[in-house]
mmCIF file of C-alpha atoms in Angstrom:
data_model
loop_
_atom_site.group_PDB
_atom_site.id
_atom_site.type_symbol
_atom_site.label_atom_id
_atom_site.label_comp_id
_atom_site.label_asym_id
_atom_site.label_seq_id
_atom_site.Cartn_x
_atom_site.Cartn_y
_atom_site.Cartn_z
ATOM 1 C CA UNK A 1 20.338 14.256 37.713
ATOM 2 C CA UNK A 2 20.738 15.664 34.243
ATOM 3 C CA UNK A 3 17.905 17.162 32.233
ATOM 4 C CA UNK A 4 15.499 14.244 31.629
ATOM 5 C CA UNK A 5 14.665 15.529 28.153
ATOM 6 C CA UNK A 6 18.327 15.503 27.180
ATOM 7 C CA UNK A 7 18.708 12.020 28.616
ATOM 8 C CA UNK A 8 15.683 10.820 26.590
ATOM 9 C CA UNK A 9 16.915 12.364 23.363
ATOM 10 C CA UNK A 10 20.239 10.570 23.876
ATOM 11 C CA UNK A 11 18.614 7.203 24.638
ATOM 12 C CA UNK A 12 16.051 7.512 21.842
ATOM 13 C CA UNK A 13 18.852 7.849 19.295
ATOM 14 C CA UNK A 14 20.957 4.946 20.537
ATOM 15 C CA UNK A 15 20.364 1.379 19.322
ATOM 16 C CA UNK A 16 20.591 0.112 22.914
ATOM 17 C CA UNK A 17 17.157 1.358 23.965
ATOM 18 C CA UNK A 18 15.156 -0.187 21.102
ATOM 19 C CA UNK A 19 17.159 -3.389 21.125
ATOM 20 C CA UNK A 20 16.362 -3.756 24.827
ATOM 21 C CA UNK A 21 12.693 -2.898 24.266
ATOM 22 C CA UNK A 22 12.479 -5.576 21.545
ATOM 23 C CA UNK A 23 13.932 -8.313 23.752
ATOM 24 C CA UNK A 24 11.961 -7.297 26.845
ATOM 25 C CA UNK A 25 8.711 -7.128 24.831
ATOM 26 C CA UNK A 26 9.402 -10.594 23.428
ATOM 27 C CA UNK A 27 10.137 -12.089 26.858
ATOM 28 C CA UNK A 28 6.928 -10.481 28.189
ATOM 29 C CA UNK A 29 4.960 -11.744 25.160
ATOM 30 C CA UNK A 30 6.328 -15.251 25.671
ATOM 31 C CA UNK A 31 5.284 -15.149 29.353
ATOM 32 C CA UNK A 32 1.793 -14.007 28.339
ATOM 33 C CA UNK A 33 1.560 -16.845 25.784
ATOM 34 C CA UNK A 34 2.704 -19.265 28.507
ATOM 35 C CA UNK A 35 0.084 -17.918 30.930
ATOM 36 C CA UNK A 36 -2.559 -18.404 28.211
ATOM 37 C CA UNK A 37 -1.460 -22.085 28.035
ATOM 38 C CA UNK A 38 -0.012 -21.521 24.544
ATOM 39 C CA UNK A 39 -3.455 -20.825 23.129
ATOM 40 C CA UNK A 40 -2.958 -20.351 19.352
ATOM 41 C CA UNK A 41 -4.395 -16.821 19.516
ATOM 42 C CA UNK A 42 -1.801 -15.813 22.117
ATOM 43 C CA UNK A 43 0.945 -15.732 19.488
ATOM 44 C CA UNK A 44 4.171 -14.320 20.982
ATOM 45 C CA UNK A 45 5.169 -12.452 17.776
ATOM 46 C CA UNK A 46 1.771 -10.773 17.592
ATOM 47 C CA UNK A 47 1.796 -9.805 21.287
ATOM 48 C CA UNK A 48 5.373 -8.466 21.072
ATOM 49 C CA UNK A 49 4.519 -6.371 17.990
ATOM 50 C CA UNK A 50 1.471 -4.877 19.717
ATOM 51 C CA UNK A 51 3.478 -4.092 22.892
ATOM 52 C CA UNK A 52 6.251 -2.379 20.918
ATOM 53 C CA UNK A 53 3.794 -0.518 18.666
ATOM 54 C CA UNK A 54 2.132 0.894 21.794
ATOM 55 C CA UNK A 55 5.498 2.010 23.201
ATOM 56 C CA UNK A 56 6.444 3.645 19.874
ATOM 57 C CA UNK A 57 3.039 5.340 19.667
ATOM 58 C CA UNK A 58 3.203 6.685 23.232
ATOM 59 C CA UNK A 59 6.790 7.928 22.865
ATOM 60 C CA UNK A 60 6.193 9.335 19.377
ATOM 61 C CA UNK A 61 9.079 7.297 17.960
ATOM 62 C CA UNK A 62 9.122 6.803 14.173
ATOM 63 C CA UNK A 63 9.659 3.270 12.860
ATOM 64 C CA UNK A 64 13.066 3.987 11.228
ATOM 65 C CA UNK A 65 14.439 5.142 14.608
ATOM 66 C CA UNK A 66 13.145 1.967 16.238
ATOM 67 C CA UNK A 67 14.633 -0.177 13.468
ATOM 68 C CA UNK A 68 18.103 1.346 14.022
ATOM 69 C CA UNK A 69 18.191 -0.573 17.282
ATOM 70 C CA UNK A 70 16.069 -3.584 16.335
ATOM 71 C CA UNK A 71 18.094 -4.313 13.204
ATOM 72 C CA UNK A 72 20.527 -6.422 15.245
ATOM 73 C CA UNK A 73 17.694 -8.861 15.950
ATOM 74 C CA UNK A 74 16.448 -8.605 12.354
ATOM 75 C CA UNK A 75 19.953 -9.414 11.108
ATOM 76 C CA UNK A 76 19.873 -12.839 12.775
ATOM 77 C CA UNK A 77 17.168 -13.961 10.302
ATOM 78 C CA UNK A 78 19.914 -14.666 7.761
ATOM 79 C CA UNK A 79 22.061 -17.008 9.895
ATOM 80 C CA UNK A 80 18.871 -18.639 11.257
ATOM 81 C CA UNK A 81 17.783 -19.439 7.691
ATOM 82 C CA UNK A 82 21.183 -21.054 7.020
ATOM 83 C CA UNK A 83 20.881 -22.975 10.318
ATOM 84 C CA UNK A 84 17.759 -24.728 8.973
ATOM 85 C CA UNK A 85 20.214 -26.987 7.103
ATOM 86 C CA UNK A 86 20.996 -28.750 10.408
ATOM 87 C CA UNK A 87 17.489 -30.131 11.218
ATOM 88 C CA UNK A 88 17.030 -30.766 7.509
ATOM 89 C CA UNK A 89 20.163 -32.945 7.543
ATOM 90 C CA UNK A 90 19.026 -34.699 10.727
ATOM 91 C CA UNK A 91 15.830 -35.734 8.889
ATOM 92 C CA UNK A 92 17.641 -36.782 5.726
ATOM 93 C CA UNK A 93 16.221 -40.324 5.597
ATOM 94 C CA UNK A 94 12.671 -39.084 5.933
ATOM 95 C CA UNK A 95 13.230 -36.322 3.400
ATOM 96 C CA UNK A 96 14.452 -38.850 0.809
ATOM 97 C CA UNK A 97 11.386 -41.040 1.315
ATOM 98 C CA UNK A 98 8.961 -38.148 0.932
ATOM 99 C CA UNK A 99 10.589 -36.269 -1.924
ATOM 100 C CA UNK A 100 7.681 -36.711 -4.353
ATOM 101 C CA UNK A 101 4.861 -35.771 -1.919
ATOM 102 C CA UNK A 102 6.883 -32.697 -0.956
ATOM 103 C CA UNK A 103 7.334 -31.569 -4.550
ATOM 104 C CA UNK A 104 3.616 -31.980 -5.381
ATOM 105 C CA UNK A 105 2.578 -30.220 -2.138
ATOM 106 C CA UNK A 106 5.075 -27.440 -2.810
ATOM 107 C CA UNK A 107 3.714 -26.584 -6.255
ATOM 108 C CA UNK A 108 0.072 -26.887 -5.140
ATOM 109 C CA UNK A 109 0.573 -24.832 -1.972
ATOM 110 C CA UNK A 110 2.780 -22.156 -3.508
ATOM 111 C CA UNK A 111 0.449 -21.493 -6.438
ATOM 112 C CA UNK A 112 -2.597 -21.517 -4.132
ATOM 113 C CA UNK A 113 -0.957 -18.971 -1.821
ATOM 114 C CA UNK A 114 -0.068 -16.525 -4.596
ATOM 115 C CA UNK A 115 -3.276 -16.836 -6.645
ATOM 116 C CA UNK A 116 -5.724 -16.835 -3.741
ATOM 117 C CA UNK A 117 -4.086 -13.830 -2.050
ATOM 118 C CA UNK A 118 -4.187 -11.804 -5.275
ATOM 119 C CA UNK A 119 -7.687 -13.075 -6.170
ATOM 120 C CA UNK A 120 -9.344 -12.335 -2.823
ATOM 121 C CA UNK A 121 -7.774 -8.880 -2.481
ATOM 122 C CA UNK A 122 -8.587 -7.991 -6.101
ATOM 123 C CA UNK A 123 -12.210 -9.093 -5.670
ATOM 124 C CA UNK A 124 -12.415 -6.848 -2.605
ATOM 125 C CA UNK A 125 -11.193 -3.808 -4.506
ATOM 126 C CA UNK A 126 -7.462 -3.695 -3.702
ATOM 127 C CA UNK A 127 -5.436 -2.421 -6.661
ATOM 128 C CA UNK A 128 -2.001 -1.216 -7.646
ATOM 129 C CA UNK A 129 1.120 -1.373 -5.482
ATOM 130 C CA UNK A 130 -0.778 -2.657 -2.430
ATOM 131 C CA UNK A 131 -2.177 -5.609 -4.424
ATOM 132 C CA UNK A 132 1.200 -6.526 -5.909
ATOM 133 C CA UNK A 133 2.792 -6.369 -2.449
ATOM 134 C CA UNK A 134 0.633 -9.404 -1.535
ATOM 135 C CA UNK A 135 2.015 -11.745 -4.213
ATOM 136 C CA UNK A 136 5.088 -13.061 -2.333
ATOM 137 C CA UNK A 137 3.606 -12.954 1.193
ATOM 138 C CA UNK A 138 3.970 -16.686 1.929
ATOM 139 C CA UNK A 139 7.718 -16.628 1.258
ATOM 140 C CA UNK A 140 10.212 -15.933 4.032
ATOM 141 C CA UNK A 141 10.943 -12.229 4.645
ATOM 142 C CA UNK A 142 14.244 -11.710 2.770
ATOM 143 C CA UNK A 143 12.883 -13.467 -0.333
ATOM 144 C CA UNK A 144 9.515 -11.755 -0.247
ATOM 145 C CA UNK A 145 11.109 -8.300 -0.084
ATOM 146 C CA UNK A 146 13.191 -8.929 -3.189
ATOM 147 C CA UNK A 147 10.239 -10.405 -5.087
ATOM 148 C CA UNK A 148 7.963 -7.522 -4.067
ATOM 149 C CA UNK A 149 10.411 -5.034 -5.488
ATOM 150 C CA UNK A 150 10.737 -7.063 -8.703
ATOM 151 C CA UNK A 151 6.954 -7.242 -9.330
ATOM 152 C CA UNK A 152 6.232 -3.579 -8.522
ATOM 153 C CA UNK A 153 5.048 -3.921 -4.922
ATOM 154 C CA UNK A 154 6.100 -1.915 -1.867
ATOM 155 C CA UNK A 155 8.789 -3.954 -0.012
ATOM 156 C CA UNK A 156 8.172 -2.505 3.465
ATOM 157 C CA UNK A 157 4.433 -3.232 3.130
ATOM 158 C CA UNK A 158 5.274 -6.759 1.946
ATOM 159 C CA UNK A 159 7.425 -7.233 5.068
ATOM 160 C CA UNK A 160 4.386 -6.509 7.238
ATOM 161 C CA UNK A 161 2.114 -8.743 5.118
ATOM 162 C CA UNK A 162 4.684 -11.548 5.381
ATOM 163 C CA UNK A 163 4.750 -11.298 9.195
ATOM 164 C CA UNK A 164 0.942 -11.169 9.402
ATOM 165 C CA UNK A 165 0.728 -14.228 7.131
ATOM 166 C CA UNK A 166 3.147 -16.100 9.395
ATOM 167 C CA UNK A 167 1.159 -15.174 12.508
ATOM 168 C CA UNK A 168 -2.089 -16.232 10.777
ATOM 169 C CA UNK A 169 -0.581 -19.576 9.814
ATOM 170 C CA UNK A 170 0.723 -20.167 13.342
ATOM 171 C CA UNK A 171 -2.709 -19.347 14.782
ATOM 172 C CA UNK A 172 -4.917 -21.384 12.409
ATOM 173 C CA UNK A 173 -2.740 -24.423 11.605
ATOM 174 C CA UNK A 174 -3.007 -26.495 14.787
ATOM 175 C CA UNK A 175 -6.776 -26.124 15.434
ATOM 176 C CA UNK A 176 -7.606 -26.550 11.724
ATOM 177 C CA UNK A 177 -5.414 -29.623 11.127
ATOM 178 C CA UNK A 178 -6.545 -31.223 14.410
ATOM 179 C CA UNK A 179 -10.171 -30.709 13.360
ATOM 180 C CA UNK A 180 -9.391 -32.389 10.034
ATOM 181 C CA UNK A 181 -7.748 -35.279 11.980
ATOM 182 C CA UNK A 182 -4.508 -35.063 10.026
ATOM 183 C CA UNK A 183 -1.912 -36.910 12.082
ATOM 184 C CA UNK A 184 0.957 -36.994 9.577
ATOM 185 C CA UNK A 185 3.492 -34.581 11.114
ATOM 186 C CA UNK A 186 5.459 -34.482 7.874
ATOM 187 C CA UNK A 187 2.472 -33.219 5.874
ATOM 188 C CA UNK A 188 1.366 -30.829 8.610
ATOM 189 C CA UNK A 189 4.795 -29.304 9.079
ATOM 190 C CA UNK A 190 5.569 -29.048 5.393
ATOM 191 C CA UNK A 191 2.278 -27.285 4.577
ATOM 192 C CA UNK A 192 2.651 -24.837 7.464
ATOM 193 C CA UNK A 193 6.223 -23.998 6.461
ATOM 194 C CA UNK A 194 5.349 -23.360 2.851
ATOM 195 C CA UNK A 195 2.289 -21.242 3.719
ATOM 196 C CA UNK A 196 3.580 -19.438 6.812
ATOM 197 C CA UNK A 197 7.422 -19.477 6.491
ATOM 198 C CA UNK A 198 9.575 -18.930 9.603
ATOM 199 C CA UNK A 199 6.806 -17.969 12.033
ATOM 200 C CA UNK A 200 4.897 -21.106 11.022
ATOM 201 C CA UNK A 201 8.144 -23.066 11.403
ATOM 202 C CA UNK A 202 8.789 -21.619 14.869
ATOM 203 C CA UNK A 203 5.275 -22.707 15.838
ATOM 204 C CA UNK A 204 5.756 -26.154 14.264
ATOM 205 C CA UNK A 205 8.980 -26.729 16.264
ATOM 206 C CA UNK A 206 7.023 -26.002 19.452
ATOM 207 C CA UNK A 207 4.337 -28.556 18.524
ATOM 208 C CA UNK A 208 6.463 -31.438 17.189
ATOM 209 C CA UNK A 209 10.113 -31.738 16.141
ATOM 210 C CA UNK A 210 9.347 -33.687 12.942
ATOM 211 C CA UNK A 211 6.763 -31.061 11.987
ATOM 212 C CA UNK A 212 9.402 -28.392 12.667
ATOM 213 C CA UNK A 213 12.001 -30.021 10.426
ATOM 214 C CA UNK A 214 9.522 -30.488 7.567
ATOM 215 C CA UNK A 215 8.251 -26.965 8.075
ATOM 216 C CA UNK A 216 11.790 -25.685 7.615
ATOM 217 C CA UNK A 217 12.036 -27.620 4.344
ATOM 218 C CA UNK A 218 8.661 -26.272 3.173
ATOM 219 C CA UNK A 219 9.775 -22.745 3.968
ATOM 220 C CA UNK A 220 13.112 -23.107 2.158
ATOM 221 C CA UNK A 221 11.607 -24.685 -0.948
ATOM 222 C CA UNK A 222 8.756 -22.182 -1.142
ATOM 223 C CA UNK A 223 11.250 -19.343 -0.851
ATOM 224 C CA UNK A 224 12.832 -20.605 -4.058
ATOM 225 C CA UNK A 225 9.553 -21.388 -5.850
ATOM 226 C CA UNK A 226 7.896 -18.068 -4.911
ATOM 227 C CA UNK A 227 10.937 -16.213 -6.227
ATOM 228 C CA UNK A 228 10.374 -17.967 -9.556
ATOM 229 C CA UNK A 229 6.542 -18.129 -9.663
ATOM 230 C CA UNK A 230 5.394 -14.755 -8.313
ATOM 231 C CA UNK A 231 6.961 -12.659 -11.101
ATOM 232 C CA UNK A 232 5.532 -15.131 -13.642
ATOM 233 C CA UNK A 233 1.996 -15.029 -12.196
ATOM 234 C CA UNK A 234 2.011 -11.239 -11.860
ATOM 235 C CA UNK A 235 3.327 -10.926 -15.434
ATOM 236 C CA UNK A 236 0.507 -13.124 -16.753
ATOM 237 C CA UNK A 237 -2.277 -11.464 -14.745
ATOM 238 C CA UNK A 238 -1.434 -7.764 -14.813
ATOM 239 C CA UNK B 1 29.587 -21.932 19.613
ATOM 240 C CA UNK B 2 31.579 -19.082 18.046
ATOM 241 C CA UNK B 3 32.954 -21.455 15.422
ATOM 242 C CA UNK B 4 29.416 -22.581 14.567
ATOM 243 C CA UNK B 5 28.197 -19.007 14.215
ATOM 244 C CA UNK B 6 31.188 -18.263 12.009
ATOM 245 C CA UNK B 7 30.243 -21.243 9.819
ATOM 246 C CA UNK B 8 26.639 -20.021 9.518
ATOM 247 C CA UNK B 9 27.773 -16.499 8.625
ATOM 248 C CA UNK B 10 30.331 -17.806 6.120
ATOM 249 C CA UNK B 11 27.658 -19.799 4.261
ATOM 250 C CA UNK B 12 25.314 -16.811 4.316
ATOM 251 C CA UNK B 13 28.098 -14.587 2.999
ATOM 252 C CA UNK B 14 28.889 -17.051 0.218
ATOM 253 C CA UNK B 15 25.148 -17.217 -0.610
ATOM 254 C CA UNK B 16 24.777 -13.425 -0.701
ATOM 255 C CA UNK B 17 27.879 -13.114 -2.852
ATOM 256 C CA UNK B 18 26.531 -15.641 -5.370
ATOM 257 C CA UNK B 19 23.005 -14.171 -5.325
ATOM 258 C CA UNK B 20 24.143 -10.599 -5.888
ATOM 259 C CA UNK B 21 27.076 -11.421 -8.104
ATOM 260 C CA UNK B 22 24.934 -13.349 -10.573
ATOM 261 C CA UNK B 23 21.667 -11.431 -10.001
ATOM 262 C CA UNK B 24 19.871 -14.636 -8.891
ATOM 263 C CA UNK B 25 16.188 -14.602 -7.871
ATOM 264 C CA UNK B 26 16.952 -16.900 -4.925
ATOM 265 C CA UNK B 27 18.067 -14.954 -1.825
ATOM 266 C CA UNK B 28 21.513 -15.380 -0.293
ATOM 267 C CA UNK B 29 20.500 -17.069 2.992
ATOM 268 C CA UNK B 30 18.538 -19.734 1.068
ATOM 269 C CA UNK B 31 21.604 -20.452 -1.092
ATOM 270 C CA UNK B 32 23.623 -20.584 2.151
ATOM 271 C CA UNK B 33 21.119 -23.126 3.523
ATOM 272 C CA UNK B 34 21.633 -25.278 0.421
ATOM 273 C CA UNK B 35 25.418 -24.946 0.678
ATOM 274 C CA UNK B 36 25.559 -25.894 4.365
ATOM 275 C CA UNK B 37 23.213 -28.826 3.731
ATOM 276 C CA UNK B 38 25.515 -30.089 0.957
ATOM 277 C CA UNK B 39 28.535 -29.683 3.263
ATOM 278 C CA UNK B 40 26.826 -31.622 6.069
ATOM 279 C CA UNK B 41 26.205 -34.534 3.681
ATOM 280 C CA UNK B 42 29.989 -34.992 3.488
ATOM 281 C CA UNK B 43 30.733 -34.045 7.116
ATOM 282 C CA UNK B 44 28.242 -35.807 9.398
ATOM 283 C CA UNK B 45 30.469 -35.014 12.401
ATOM 284 C CA UNK B 46 30.049 -31.302 11.736
ATOM 285 C CA UNK B 47 26.259 -31.741 11.744
ATOM 286 C CA UNK B 48 26.464 -33.222 15.233
ATOM 287 C CA UNK B 49 28.752 -30.415 16.434
ATOM 288 C CA UNK B 50 26.506 -27.681 15.008
ATOM 289 C CA UNK B 51 23.333 -29.081 16.457
ATOM 290 C CA UNK B 52 23.209 -27.155 19.769
ATOM 291 C CA UNK B 53 23.861 -23.805 18.048
ATOM 292 C CA UNK B 54 21.297 -24.435 15.308
ATOM 293 C CA UNK B 55 18.691 -25.627 17.778
ATOM 294 C CA UNK B 56 19.327 -22.664 20.071
ATOM 295 C CA UNK B 57 18.936 -20.205 17.209
ATOM 296 C CA UNK B 58 15.836 -21.897 15.772
ATOM 297 C CA UNK B 59 14.154 -22.180 19.179
ATOM 298 C CA UNK B 60 13.864 -18.381 19.169
ATOM 299 C CA UNK B 61 13.065 -17.964 15.500
ATOM 300 C CA UNK B 62 9.841 -16.046 16.242
ATOM 301 C CA UNK B 63 11.749 -13.267 18.023
ATOM 302 C CA UNK B 64 13.646 -12.496 14.813
ATOM 303 C CA UNK B 65 10.435 -11.481 13.000
ATOM 304 C CA UNK B 66 9.408 -8.890 15.563
ATOM 305 C CA UNK B 67 11.395 -5.886 14.169
ATOM 306 C CA UNK B 68 9.954 -6.297 10.646
ATOM 307 C CA UNK B 69 6.481 -6.850 12.080
ATOM 308 C CA UNK B 70 6.594 -3.583 14.010
ATOM 309 C CA UNK B 71 6.798 -1.999 10.526
ATOM 310 C CA UNK B 72 2.998 -2.208 10.581
ATOM 311 C CA UNK B 73 3.140 1.112 12.452
ATOM 312 C CA UNK B 74 4.596 2.726 9.304
ATOM 313 C CA UNK B 75 1.701 1.447 7.137
ATOM 314 C CA UNK B 76 -1.314 2.300 9.253
ATOM 315 C CA UNK B 77 -2.793 4.439 6.434
ATOM 316 C CA UNK B 78 -2.757 1.498 3.996
ATOM 317 C CA UNK B 79 -4.375 -0.745 6.585
ATOM 318 C CA UNK B 80 -7.005 1.881 7.407
ATOM 319 C CA UNK B 81 -7.910 2.041 3.720
ATOM 320 C CA UNK B 82 -7.676 -1.656 2.744
ATOM 321 C CA UNK B 83 -7.623 -3.377 6.141
ATOM 322 C CA UNK B 84 -10.610 -5.675 5.720
ATOM 323 C CA UNK B 85 -9.640 -6.744 2.200
ATOM 324 C CA UNK B 86 -6.007 -7.373 3.207
ATOM 325 C CA UNK B 87 -7.031 -9.306 6.332
ATOM 326 C CA UNK B 88 -9.466 -11.458 4.319
ATOM 327 C CA UNK B 89 -6.826 -12.095 1.647
ATOM 328 C CA UNK B 90 -4.171 -13.024 4.248
ATOM 329 C CA UNK B 91 -6.367 -15.345 6.305
ATOM 330 C CA UNK B 92 -8.129 -16.849 3.262
ATOM 331 C CA UNK B 93 -5.001 -17.529 1.264
ATOM 332 C CA UNK B 94 -3.034 -18.847 4.260
ATOM 333 C CA UNK B 95 -5.812 -21.327 5.113
ATOM 334 C CA UNK B 96 -6.158 -22.371 1.451
ATOM 335 C CA UNK B 97 -2.381 -22.775 1.007
ATOM 336 C CA UNK B 98 -2.095 -24.972 4.126
ATOM 337 C CA UNK B 99 -5.052 -27.104 2.980
ATOM 338 C CA UNK B 100 -3.656 -27.403 -0.572
ATOM 339 C CA UNK B 101 -0.230 -28.352 0.805
ATOM 340 C CA UNK B 102 -1.518 -30.945 3.295
ATOM 341 C CA UNK B 103 -3.992 -32.370 0.774
ATOM 342 C CA UNK B 104 -1.445 -32.698 -2.025
ATOM 343 C CA UNK B 105 1.157 -34.180 0.351
ATOM 344 C CA UNK B 106 -1.208 -36.817 1.777
ATOM 345 C CA UNK B 107 -2.653 -37.751 -1.597
ATOM 346 C CA UNK B 108 0.763 -38.179 -3.219
ATOM 347 C CA UNK B 109 2.106 -40.108 -0.205
ATOM 348 C CA UNK B 110 -0.834 -42.493 -0.403
ATOM 349 C CA UNK B 111 -0.533 -42.981 -4.163
ATOM 350 C CA UNK B 112 3.221 -43.598 -4.081
ATOM 351 C CA UNK B 113 3.153 -45.863 -1.036
ATOM 352 C CA UNK B 114 5.249 -43.491 1.076
ATOM 353 C CA UNK B 115 2.379 -43.368 3.523
ATOM 354 C CA UNK B 116 4.144 -44.828 6.536
ATOM 355 C CA UNK B 117 6.337 -42.598 8.649
ATOM 356 C CA UNK B 118 8.601 -44.541 10.948
#
């Protein structure tokens, strides 16, 4: 057996270790969510993040080192976004019939997300770069990062806020919309996708396939609208 | 399978090229989504062929957000300072945005007679 320290310093630098940790943590998180009967609070993304954060903390691994390995998973976000065209196409007839409700919901939801995030944080004393990083948080990650940079936020902080927003949406949507007795899967999915992007969409696909398809549309459209609205809103307010 | 992944990557690449080439605010993958959607309108057979790959990829969409989410470990100082305010803003605005979206969707659907989903 070679020197264990040398072995560790080799493994810690290679992408293989952190890629494996990411997948194993996700499989474990998914099992935990399953064991909790898919309770909304047992969100697999949240559990996986906590598991990996603990491993990084215990091993003293900085985030950039971890990301070297995990970037292969992160990369797949791009093709997955493109792949949303397939369920969108499968729901073409429905999409055509609900074009107007979607447009109205999109503008209402997108503006609400940007203004209420900035308003609540501002009222609670958040200022500067941290505040501006909140503006695009309902948009999907690649969009939000670009917008954050454009409005003077901190892109890596925005990335975290985007993920936390998605987890929040996935946790609150089902109990809240059930309590309100909203049975229209199109409306439910669309609103979740626009407010909570891909994580909301992943959750919506697990609940109902129509909700998932509409969630994907909501996410795609809000990505475009946030890219246009957030710089405008920030320019007017600050 | 490989062909379908190549198609997805090609549309993403075209999207990124357009987005960066023309300095567009819309990100490359979203343009790629639009491009593939337009292509599927003319090639319904391709849509059928791509279905298993797309569904497989989208079934594990949550996994793809994990690496960026772990970035929270690099921002612990910000969260220690503004944690409560940021948490309130995230939860509050996400709830409000979902309610605004659902409310506006339902209201418009009712007013325009597109209320029935069959």
